[in-house]
Tab-separated table of C-alpha atoms in Angstrom:
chain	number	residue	atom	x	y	z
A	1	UNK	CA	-73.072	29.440	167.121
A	2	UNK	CA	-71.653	29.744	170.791
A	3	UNK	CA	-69.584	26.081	171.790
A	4	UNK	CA	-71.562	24.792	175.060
A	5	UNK	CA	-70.047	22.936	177.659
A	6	UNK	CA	-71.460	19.557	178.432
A	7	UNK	CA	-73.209	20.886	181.559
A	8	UNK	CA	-74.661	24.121	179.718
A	9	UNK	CA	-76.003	21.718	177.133
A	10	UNK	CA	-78.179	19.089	179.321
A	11	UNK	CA	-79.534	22.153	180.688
A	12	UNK	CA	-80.432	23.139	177.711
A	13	UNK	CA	-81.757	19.422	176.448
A	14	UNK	CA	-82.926	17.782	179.734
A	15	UNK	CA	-86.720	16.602	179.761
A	16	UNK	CA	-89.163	14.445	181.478
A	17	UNK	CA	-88.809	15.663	184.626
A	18	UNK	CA	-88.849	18.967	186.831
A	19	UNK	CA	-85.143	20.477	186.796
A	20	UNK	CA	-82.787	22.412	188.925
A	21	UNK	CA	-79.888	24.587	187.194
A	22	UNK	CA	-77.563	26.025	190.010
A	23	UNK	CA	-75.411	28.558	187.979
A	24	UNK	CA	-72.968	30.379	189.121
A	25	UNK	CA	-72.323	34.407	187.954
A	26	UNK	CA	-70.876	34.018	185.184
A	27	UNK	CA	-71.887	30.571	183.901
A	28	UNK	CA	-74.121	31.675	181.096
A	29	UNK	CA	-77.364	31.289	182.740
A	30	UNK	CA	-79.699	33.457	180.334
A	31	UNK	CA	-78.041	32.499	177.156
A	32	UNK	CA	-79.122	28.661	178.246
A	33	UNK	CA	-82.365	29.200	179.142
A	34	UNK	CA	-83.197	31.465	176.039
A	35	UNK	CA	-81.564	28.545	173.617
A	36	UNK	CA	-83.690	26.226	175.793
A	37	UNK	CA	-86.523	28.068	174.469
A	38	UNK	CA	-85.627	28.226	170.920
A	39	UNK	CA	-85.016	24.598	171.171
A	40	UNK	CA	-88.127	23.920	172.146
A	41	UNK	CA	-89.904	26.085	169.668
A	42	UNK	CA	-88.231	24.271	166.993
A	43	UNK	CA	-89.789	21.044	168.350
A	44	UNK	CA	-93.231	22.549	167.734
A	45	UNK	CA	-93.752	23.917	171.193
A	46	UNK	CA	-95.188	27.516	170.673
A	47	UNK	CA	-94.180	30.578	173.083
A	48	UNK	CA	-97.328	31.086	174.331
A	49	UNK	CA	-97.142	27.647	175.595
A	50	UNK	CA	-94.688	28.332	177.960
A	51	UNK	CA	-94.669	30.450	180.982
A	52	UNK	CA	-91.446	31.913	181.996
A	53	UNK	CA	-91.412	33.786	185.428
A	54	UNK	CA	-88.962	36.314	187.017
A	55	UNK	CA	-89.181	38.835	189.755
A	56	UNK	CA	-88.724	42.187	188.370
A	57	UNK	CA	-90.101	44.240	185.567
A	58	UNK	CA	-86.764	45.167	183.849
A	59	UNK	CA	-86.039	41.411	184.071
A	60	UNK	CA	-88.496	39.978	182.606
A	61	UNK	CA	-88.504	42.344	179.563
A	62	UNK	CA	-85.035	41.803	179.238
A	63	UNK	CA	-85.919	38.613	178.824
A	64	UNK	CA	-88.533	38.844	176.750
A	65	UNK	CA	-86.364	40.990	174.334
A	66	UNK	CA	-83.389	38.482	174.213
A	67	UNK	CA	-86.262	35.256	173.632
A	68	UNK	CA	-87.257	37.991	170.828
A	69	UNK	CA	-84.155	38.091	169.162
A	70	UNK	CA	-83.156	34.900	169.089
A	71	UNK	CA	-86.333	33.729	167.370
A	72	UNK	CA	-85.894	36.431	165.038
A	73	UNK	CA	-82.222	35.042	164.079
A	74	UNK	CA	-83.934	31.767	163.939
A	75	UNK	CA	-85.054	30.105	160.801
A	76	UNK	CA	-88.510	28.559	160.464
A	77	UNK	CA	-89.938	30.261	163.805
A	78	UNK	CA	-91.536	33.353	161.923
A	79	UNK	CA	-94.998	32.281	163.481
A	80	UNK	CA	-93.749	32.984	166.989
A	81	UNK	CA	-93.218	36.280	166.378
A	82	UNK	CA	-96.526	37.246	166.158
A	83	UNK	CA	-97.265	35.002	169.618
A	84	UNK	CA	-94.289	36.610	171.890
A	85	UNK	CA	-96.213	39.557	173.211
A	86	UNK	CA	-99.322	37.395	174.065
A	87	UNK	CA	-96.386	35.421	175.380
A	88	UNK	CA	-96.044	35.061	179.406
A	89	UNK	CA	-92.675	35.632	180.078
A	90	UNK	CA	-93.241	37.977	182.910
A	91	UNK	CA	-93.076	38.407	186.778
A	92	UNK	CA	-94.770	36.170	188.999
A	93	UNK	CA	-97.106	39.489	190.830
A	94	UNK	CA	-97.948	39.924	186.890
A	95	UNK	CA	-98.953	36.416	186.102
A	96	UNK	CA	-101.106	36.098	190.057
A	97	UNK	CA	-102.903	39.947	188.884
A	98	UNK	CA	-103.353	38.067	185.112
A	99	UNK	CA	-105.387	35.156	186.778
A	100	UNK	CA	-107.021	37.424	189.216
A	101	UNK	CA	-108.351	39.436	186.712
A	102	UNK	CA	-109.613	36.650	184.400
A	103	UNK	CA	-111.426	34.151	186.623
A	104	UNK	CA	-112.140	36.789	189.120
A	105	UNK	CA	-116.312	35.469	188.946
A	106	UNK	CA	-114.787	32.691	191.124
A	107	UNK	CA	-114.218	35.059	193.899
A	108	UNK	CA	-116.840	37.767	193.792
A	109	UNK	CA	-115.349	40.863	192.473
A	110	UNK	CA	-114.638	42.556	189.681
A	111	UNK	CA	-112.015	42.617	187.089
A	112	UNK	CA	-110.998	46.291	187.915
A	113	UNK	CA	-108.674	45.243	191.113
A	114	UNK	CA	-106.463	47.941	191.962
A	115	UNK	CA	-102.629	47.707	193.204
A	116	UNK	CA	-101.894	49.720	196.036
A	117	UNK	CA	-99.134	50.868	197.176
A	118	UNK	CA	-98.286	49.080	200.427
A	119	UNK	CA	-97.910	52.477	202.402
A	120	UNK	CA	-101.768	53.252	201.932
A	121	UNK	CA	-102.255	49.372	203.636
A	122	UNK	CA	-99.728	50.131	206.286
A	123	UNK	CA	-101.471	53.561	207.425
A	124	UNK	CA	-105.157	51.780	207.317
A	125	UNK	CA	-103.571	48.811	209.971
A	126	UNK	CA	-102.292	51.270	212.301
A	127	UNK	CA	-105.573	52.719	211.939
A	128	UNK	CA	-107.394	49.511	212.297
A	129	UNK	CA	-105.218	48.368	215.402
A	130	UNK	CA	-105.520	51.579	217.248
A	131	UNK	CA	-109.620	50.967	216.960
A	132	UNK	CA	-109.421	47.473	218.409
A	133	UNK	CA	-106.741	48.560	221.232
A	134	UNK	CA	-109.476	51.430	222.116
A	135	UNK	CA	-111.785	49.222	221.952
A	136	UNK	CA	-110.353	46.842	224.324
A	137	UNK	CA	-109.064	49.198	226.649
A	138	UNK	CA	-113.090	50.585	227.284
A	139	UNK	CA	-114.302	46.630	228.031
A	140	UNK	CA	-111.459	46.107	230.247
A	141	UNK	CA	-111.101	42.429	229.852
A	142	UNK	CA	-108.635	40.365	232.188
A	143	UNK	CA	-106.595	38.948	229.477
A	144	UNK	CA	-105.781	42.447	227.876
A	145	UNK	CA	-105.198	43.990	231.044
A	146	UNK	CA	-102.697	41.204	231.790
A	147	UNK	CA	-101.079	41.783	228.448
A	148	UNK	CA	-100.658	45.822	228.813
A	149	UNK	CA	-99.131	44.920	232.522
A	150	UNK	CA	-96.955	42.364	231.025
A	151	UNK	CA	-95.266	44.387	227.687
A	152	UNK	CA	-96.744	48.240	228.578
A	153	UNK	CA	-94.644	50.606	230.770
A	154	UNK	CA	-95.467	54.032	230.166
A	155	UNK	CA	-97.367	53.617	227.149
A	156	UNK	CA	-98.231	50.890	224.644
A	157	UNK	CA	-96.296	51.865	221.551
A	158	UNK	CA	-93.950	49.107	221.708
A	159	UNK	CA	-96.431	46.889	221.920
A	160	UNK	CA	-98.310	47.920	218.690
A	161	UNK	CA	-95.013	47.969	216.843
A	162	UNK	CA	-94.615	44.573	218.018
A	163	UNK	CA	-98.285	43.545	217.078
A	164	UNK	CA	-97.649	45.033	213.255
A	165	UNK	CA	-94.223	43.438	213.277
A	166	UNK	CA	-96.264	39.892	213.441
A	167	UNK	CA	-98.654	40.296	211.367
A	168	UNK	CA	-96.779	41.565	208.890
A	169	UNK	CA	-94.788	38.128	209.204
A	170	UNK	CA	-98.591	36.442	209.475
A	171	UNK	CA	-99.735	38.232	205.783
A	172	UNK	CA	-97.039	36.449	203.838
A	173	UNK	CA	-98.465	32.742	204.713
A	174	UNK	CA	-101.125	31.855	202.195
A	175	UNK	CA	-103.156	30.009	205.090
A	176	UNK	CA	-102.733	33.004	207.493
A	177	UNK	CA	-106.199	32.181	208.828
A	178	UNK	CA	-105.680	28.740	209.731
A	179	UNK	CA	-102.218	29.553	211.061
A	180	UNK	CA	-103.380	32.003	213.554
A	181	UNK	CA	-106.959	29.932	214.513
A	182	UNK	CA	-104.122	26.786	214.911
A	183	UNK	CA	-101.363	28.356	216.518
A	184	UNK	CA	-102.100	27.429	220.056
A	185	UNK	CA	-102.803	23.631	219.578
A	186	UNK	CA	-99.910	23.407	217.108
A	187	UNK	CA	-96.862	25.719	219.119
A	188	UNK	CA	-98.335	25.681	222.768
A	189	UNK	CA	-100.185	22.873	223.403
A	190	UNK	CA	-97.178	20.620	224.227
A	191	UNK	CA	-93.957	22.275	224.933
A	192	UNK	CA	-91.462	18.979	224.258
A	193	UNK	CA	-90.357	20.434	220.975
A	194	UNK	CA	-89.443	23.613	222.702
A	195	UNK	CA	-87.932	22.292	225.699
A	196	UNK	CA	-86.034	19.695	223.537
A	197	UNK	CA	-84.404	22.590	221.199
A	198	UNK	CA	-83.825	24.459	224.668
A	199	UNK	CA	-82.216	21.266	225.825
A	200	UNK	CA	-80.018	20.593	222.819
A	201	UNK	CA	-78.446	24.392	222.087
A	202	UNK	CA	-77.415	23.651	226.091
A	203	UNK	CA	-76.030	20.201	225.132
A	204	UNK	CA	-74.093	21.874	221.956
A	205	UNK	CA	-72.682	24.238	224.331
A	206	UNK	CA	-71.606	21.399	226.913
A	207	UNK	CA	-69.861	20.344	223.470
A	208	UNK	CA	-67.653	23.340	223.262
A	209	UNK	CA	-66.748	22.998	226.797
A	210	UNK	CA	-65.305	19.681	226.270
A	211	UNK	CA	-63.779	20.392	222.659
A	212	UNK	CA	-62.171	23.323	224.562
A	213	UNK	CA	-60.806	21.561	227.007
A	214	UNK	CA	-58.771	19.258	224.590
A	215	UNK	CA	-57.425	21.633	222.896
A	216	UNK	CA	-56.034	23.372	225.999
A	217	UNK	CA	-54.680	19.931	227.410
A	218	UNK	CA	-52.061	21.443	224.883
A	219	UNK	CA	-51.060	24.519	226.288
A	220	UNK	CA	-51.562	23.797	230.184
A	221	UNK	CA	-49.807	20.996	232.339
A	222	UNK	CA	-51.267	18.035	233.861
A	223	UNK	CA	-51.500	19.828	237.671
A	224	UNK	CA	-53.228	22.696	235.531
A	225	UNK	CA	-55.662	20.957	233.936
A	226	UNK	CA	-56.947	18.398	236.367
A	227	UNK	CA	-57.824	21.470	238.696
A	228	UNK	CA	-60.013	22.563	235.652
A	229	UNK	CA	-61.438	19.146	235.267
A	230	UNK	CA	-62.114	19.043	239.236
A	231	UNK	CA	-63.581	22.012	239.008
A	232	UNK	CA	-65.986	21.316	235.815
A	233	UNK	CA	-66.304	17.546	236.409
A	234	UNK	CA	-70.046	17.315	238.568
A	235	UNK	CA	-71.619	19.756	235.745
A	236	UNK	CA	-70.046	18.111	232.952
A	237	UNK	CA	-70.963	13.593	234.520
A	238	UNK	CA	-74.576	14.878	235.589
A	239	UNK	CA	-77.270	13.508	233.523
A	240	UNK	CA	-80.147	15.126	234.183
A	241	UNK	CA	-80.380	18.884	233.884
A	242	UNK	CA	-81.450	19.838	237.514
A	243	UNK	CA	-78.240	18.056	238.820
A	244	UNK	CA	-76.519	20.243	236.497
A	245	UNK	CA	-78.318	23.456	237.128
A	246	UNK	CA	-77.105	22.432	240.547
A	247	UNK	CA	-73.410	22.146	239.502
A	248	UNK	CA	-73.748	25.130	238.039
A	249	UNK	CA	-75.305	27.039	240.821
A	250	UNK	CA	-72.356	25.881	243.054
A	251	UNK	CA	-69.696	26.964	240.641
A	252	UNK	CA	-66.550	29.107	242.856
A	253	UNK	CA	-63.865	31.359	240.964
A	254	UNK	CA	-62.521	29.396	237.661
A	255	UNK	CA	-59.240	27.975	238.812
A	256	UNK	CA	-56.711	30.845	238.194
A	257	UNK	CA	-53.679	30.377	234.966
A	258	UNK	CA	-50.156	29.555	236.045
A	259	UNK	CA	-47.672	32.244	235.404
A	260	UNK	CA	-46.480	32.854	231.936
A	261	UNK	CA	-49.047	30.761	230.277
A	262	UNK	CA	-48.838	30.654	226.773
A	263	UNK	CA	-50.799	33.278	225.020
A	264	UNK	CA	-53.188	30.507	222.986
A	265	UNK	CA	-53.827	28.850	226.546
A	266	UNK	CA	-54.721	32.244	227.862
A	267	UNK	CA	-57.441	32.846	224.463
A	268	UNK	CA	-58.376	29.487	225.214
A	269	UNK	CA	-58.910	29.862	228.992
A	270	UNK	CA	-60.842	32.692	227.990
A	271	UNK	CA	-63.179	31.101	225.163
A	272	UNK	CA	-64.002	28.439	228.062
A	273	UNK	CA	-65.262	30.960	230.447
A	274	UNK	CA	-67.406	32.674	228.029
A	275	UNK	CA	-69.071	29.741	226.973
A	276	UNK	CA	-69.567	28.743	230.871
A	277	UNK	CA	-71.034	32.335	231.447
A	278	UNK	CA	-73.341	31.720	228.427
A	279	UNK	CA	-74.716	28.471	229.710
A	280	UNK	CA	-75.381	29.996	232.630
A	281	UNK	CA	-77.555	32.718	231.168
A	282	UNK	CA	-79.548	30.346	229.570
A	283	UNK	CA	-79.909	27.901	232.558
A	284	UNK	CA	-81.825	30.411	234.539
A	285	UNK	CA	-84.730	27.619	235.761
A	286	UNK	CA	-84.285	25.325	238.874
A	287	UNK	CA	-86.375	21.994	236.827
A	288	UNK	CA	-87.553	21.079	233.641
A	289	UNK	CA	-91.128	21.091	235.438
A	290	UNK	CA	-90.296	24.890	236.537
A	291	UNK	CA	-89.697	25.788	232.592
A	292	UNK	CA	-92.891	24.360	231.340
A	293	UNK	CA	-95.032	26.075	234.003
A	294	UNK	CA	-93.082	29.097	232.684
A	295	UNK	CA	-94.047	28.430	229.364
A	296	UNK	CA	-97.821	27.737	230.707
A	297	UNK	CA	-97.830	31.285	232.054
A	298	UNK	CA	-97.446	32.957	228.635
A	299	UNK	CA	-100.686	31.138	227.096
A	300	UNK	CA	-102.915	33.644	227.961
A	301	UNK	CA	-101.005	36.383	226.170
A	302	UNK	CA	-100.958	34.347	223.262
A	303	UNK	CA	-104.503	34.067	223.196
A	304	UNK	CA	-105.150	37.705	223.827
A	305	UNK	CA	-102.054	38.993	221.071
A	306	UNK	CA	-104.129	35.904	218.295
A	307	UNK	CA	-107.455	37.418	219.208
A	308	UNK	CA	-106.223	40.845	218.150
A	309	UNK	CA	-104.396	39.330	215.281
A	310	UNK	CA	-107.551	37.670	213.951
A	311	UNK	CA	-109.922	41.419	214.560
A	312	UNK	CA	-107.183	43.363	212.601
A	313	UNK	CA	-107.069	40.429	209.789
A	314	UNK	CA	-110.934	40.620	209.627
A	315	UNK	CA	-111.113	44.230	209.536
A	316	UNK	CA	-108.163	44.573	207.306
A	317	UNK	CA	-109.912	41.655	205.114
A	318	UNK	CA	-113.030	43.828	204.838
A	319	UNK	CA	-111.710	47.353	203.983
A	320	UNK	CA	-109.733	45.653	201.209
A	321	UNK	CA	-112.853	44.024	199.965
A	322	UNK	CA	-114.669	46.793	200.196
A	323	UNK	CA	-112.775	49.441	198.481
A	324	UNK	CA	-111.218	46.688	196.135
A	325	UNK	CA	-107.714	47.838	196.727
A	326	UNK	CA	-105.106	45.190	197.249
A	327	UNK	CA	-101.337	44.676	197.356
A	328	UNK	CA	-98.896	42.063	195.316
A	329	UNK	CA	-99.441	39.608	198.310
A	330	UNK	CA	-102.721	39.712	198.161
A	331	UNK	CA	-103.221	39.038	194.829
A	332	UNK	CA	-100.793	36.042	195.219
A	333	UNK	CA	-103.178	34.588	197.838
A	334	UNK	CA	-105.961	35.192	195.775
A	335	UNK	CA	-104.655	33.475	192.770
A	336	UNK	CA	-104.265	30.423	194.746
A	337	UNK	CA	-107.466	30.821	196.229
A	338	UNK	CA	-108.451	30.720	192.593
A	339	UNK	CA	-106.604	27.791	191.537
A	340	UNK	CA	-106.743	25.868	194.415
A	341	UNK	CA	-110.117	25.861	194.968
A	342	UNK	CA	-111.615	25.461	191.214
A	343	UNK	CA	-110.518	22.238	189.767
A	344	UNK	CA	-111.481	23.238	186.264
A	345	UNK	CA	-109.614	26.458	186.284
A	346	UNK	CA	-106.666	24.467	187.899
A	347	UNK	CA	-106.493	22.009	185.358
A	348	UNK	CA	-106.990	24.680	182.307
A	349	UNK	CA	-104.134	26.436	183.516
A	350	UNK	CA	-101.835	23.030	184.000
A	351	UNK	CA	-102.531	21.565	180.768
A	352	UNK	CA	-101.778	25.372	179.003
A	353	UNK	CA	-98.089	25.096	179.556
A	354	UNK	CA	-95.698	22.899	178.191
A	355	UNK	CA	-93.152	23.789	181.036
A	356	UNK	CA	-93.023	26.547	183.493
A	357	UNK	CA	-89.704	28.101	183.095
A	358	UNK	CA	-88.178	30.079	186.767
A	359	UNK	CA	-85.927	32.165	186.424
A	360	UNK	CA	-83.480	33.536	189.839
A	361	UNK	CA	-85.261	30.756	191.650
A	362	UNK	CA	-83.301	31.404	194.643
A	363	UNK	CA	-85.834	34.572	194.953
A	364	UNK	CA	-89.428	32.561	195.435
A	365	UNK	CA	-91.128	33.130	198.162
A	366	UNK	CA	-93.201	29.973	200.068
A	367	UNK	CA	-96.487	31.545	198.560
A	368	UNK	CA	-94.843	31.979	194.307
A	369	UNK	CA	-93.969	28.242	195.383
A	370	UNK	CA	-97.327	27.196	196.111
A	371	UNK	CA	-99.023	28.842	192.986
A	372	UNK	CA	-96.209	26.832	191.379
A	373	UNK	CA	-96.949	23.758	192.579
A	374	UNK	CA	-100.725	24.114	192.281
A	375	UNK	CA	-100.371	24.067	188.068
A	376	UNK	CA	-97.048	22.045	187.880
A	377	UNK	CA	-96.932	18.776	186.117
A	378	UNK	CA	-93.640	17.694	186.561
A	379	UNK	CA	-92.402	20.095	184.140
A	380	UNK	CA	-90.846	23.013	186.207
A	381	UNK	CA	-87.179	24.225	185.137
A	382	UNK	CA	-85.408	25.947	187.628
A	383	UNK	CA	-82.426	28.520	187.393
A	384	UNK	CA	-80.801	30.159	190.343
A	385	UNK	CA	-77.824	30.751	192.420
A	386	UNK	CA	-78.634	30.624	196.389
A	387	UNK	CA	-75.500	32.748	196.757
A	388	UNK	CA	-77.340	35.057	195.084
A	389	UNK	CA	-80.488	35.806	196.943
A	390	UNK	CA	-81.381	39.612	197.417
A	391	UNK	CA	-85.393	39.467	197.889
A	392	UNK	CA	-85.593	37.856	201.592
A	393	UNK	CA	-87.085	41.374	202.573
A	394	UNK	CA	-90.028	40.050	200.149
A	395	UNK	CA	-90.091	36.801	201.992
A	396	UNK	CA	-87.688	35.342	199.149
A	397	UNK	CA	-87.087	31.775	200.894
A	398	UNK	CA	-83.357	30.615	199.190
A	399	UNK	CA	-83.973	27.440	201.492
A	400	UNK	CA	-86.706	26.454	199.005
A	401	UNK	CA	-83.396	26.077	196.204
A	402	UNK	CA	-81.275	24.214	198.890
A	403	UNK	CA	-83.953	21.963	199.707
A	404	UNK	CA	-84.784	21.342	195.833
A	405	UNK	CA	-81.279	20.908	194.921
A	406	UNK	CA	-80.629	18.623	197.708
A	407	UNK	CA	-83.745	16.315	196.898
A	408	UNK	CA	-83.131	16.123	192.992
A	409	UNK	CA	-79.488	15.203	193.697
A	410	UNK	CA	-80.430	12.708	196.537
A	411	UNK	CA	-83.405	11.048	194.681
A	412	UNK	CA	-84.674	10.387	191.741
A	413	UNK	CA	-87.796	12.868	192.353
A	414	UNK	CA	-85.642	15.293	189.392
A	415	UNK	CA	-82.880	16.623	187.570
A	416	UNK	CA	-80.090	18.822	189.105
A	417	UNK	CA	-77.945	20.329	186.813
A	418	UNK	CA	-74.458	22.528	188.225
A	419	UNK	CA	-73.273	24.911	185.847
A	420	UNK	CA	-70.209	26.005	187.055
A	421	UNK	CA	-67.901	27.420	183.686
């Protein structure tokens, strides 16, 4: 019997309540959560009543294989080996097809969905968004005109690489419909959350001016440095940011070093003026009234880039439908379609697990949380290293762990558990 330190063993005892593990490589993370099993199969839990979830194939039936031979070492649990391979201890695109496929009445198709591969998608969109371009270019409506004068120089291929770049961004939110049909009321609308971010990366930078200053009080003498400070002093004591724009605008040649300065003033020196010439890149309007009628201008070719968004999700919608060919992301959203909007189902599916078992949690994307969340009941276990995230080109969200981990050890809403020998 392996000797478990007292962290590995609350991770493997721990109930009542959903549970974070942050292990580290190293730290024994598989062997805990496959005695954490067999632990709970001794209680009288049965393997079929958990679901354990990972993100590859070879993962999950490496799993399955070590949860195999420990129950097969294990006395009394003969009865579980004839439940294992009904067992779900598999990826979370197997488990979304799995639901798809069983309750897929709900949502008017049939239970012979096909996986495509996402190339065969990819070709159709182009295909799709060089219809509704053609399309648009024949009716010659104002607000597409404006947007091929506005992004189009000698043709419009960076623009449809930009258009695909979005959506593809758009397919991974489950509520991709209402995001698009809600974008302009809840990102354009009222620019004070944009202008207040623009405002504060200006303040940080004001920051670094002054920080950089101290430090060069250091290096420089007191004749030195109060020529710097003459020079910096109406942009740095103006309050508002025209009268600094202003101070900026009137800016002469930076006062020039004394001889043999010391060659950390000089880096310094140097550091200051960069961060000066950055400010003044991003200071480029005259008044916070001149920025938001900026901002203003660019509504219409939001409207016109969400109204193609919306035609190529429609379209897109329909050939999929049509020819019942999806990919992993799609199923995903319909599984929560499934679950989220069928109560019964939803509840079935909650009350068939004892606990719902993550495995390289740092890995989920915002949509595997959502399914998660839909049929959790406070018993979700956790295991991940954020470190350790390798999937963020499948919209893997690590910031889901930090979050998590940061609320469980803040609060009392769960367990966080640090394995770190």
């Amino acid at each position: 019997m392996p000797t478990w330190t007292p962290e590995q063993q609350q991770a493997i005892n721990e109930e009542g309540k959903n549970i974070i593990v942050s292990a580290g490589a190293g730290s024994g993370k598989t062997a805990v959560l496959t005695e954490r099993v067999i632990r709970k199969l001794k209680s009288g839990v049965h393997i079929n009543e958990l679901l354990v979830l990972t993100f590859t194939n070879a993962a999950a039936a490496e799993m399955k294989e070590r949860i195999r031979k420990a129950i097969r070492k294990t006395k009394g649990l003969e009865d579980e080996m004839n439940r294992i391979d009904g067992a779900y201890i598999t990826t979370f695109d197997s488990f979304a097809l799995s639901i798809v496929k069983k309750y897929h009445t709900v949502i008017n198709c049939t239970n012979k969905i096909q996986i495509t591969d996402d190339v065969v998608i990819n070709i159709k969109k182009q295909q799709l968004l060089e219809e509704i371009l053609d399309e648009r270019y024949l009716l010659r409506d104002k607000k597409f005109t404006k947007l091929i004068h506005d992004f189009c120089y000698k043709d419009d291929k960076e623009l449809k690489k930009a258009l695909l770049d979005i959506y593809q961004k758009i397919e991974l939110k489950y509520d991709k419909e209402h995001f698009l049909a809600t974008y302009l009321d809840n990102y354009t609308k009222s620019w004070d959350k944009v202008i207040d971010d623009y405002l504060q990366s200006i303040k940080n930078k004001i920051r670094e001016v002054k920080e950089l200053l101290a430090e060069m009080s250091s290096y420089f003498d007191g004749k030195y440095m109060t020529k710097v400070e003459d020079y910096l002093y109406e942009f740095l004591n103006k309050e508002s940011y025209e009268e600094k724009k202003k101070a900026l605008d009137n800016f002469s040649r930076f006062p020039t070093l004394p001889k043999n300065s010391d060659e950390r003033g000089k880096t310094l020196k140097k550091q200051l003026t960069e961060v000066l010439d950055e400010i003044k890149e991003e200071m480029i309007y005259g008044s916070i009234e001149e920025i938001k009628k900026e901002l203003d201008s660019t509504v219409p070719n939001q409207e016109e880039i969400i109204d193609i968004l919306q035609d190529l999700d429609r379209r897109l919608t329909s050939y999929k439908e049509e020819e019942e060919i999806y990919n992993f992301t799609d199923i995903s959203r319909l599984a929560i379609k499934i679950v989220a909007e069928n109560k019964e189902i939803r509840e079935e599916l909650t009350a068939s697990f004892h606990e719902i078992m993550v495995d390289e949690y740092q890995d989920t994307s915002d949509t595997q949380e959502v399914f998660i969340n839909l049929i959790a009941n406070n018993n979700v276990y956790m295991v991940g290293d954020i470190k350790q995230s390798i999937y963020r080109f499948r919209n893997a969200n690590p910031y889901l762990f930090k979050q998590k981990y940061d609320t469980y050890r803040d609060t009392d809403q769960g367990t966080k558990i640090d394995l770190v020998k």
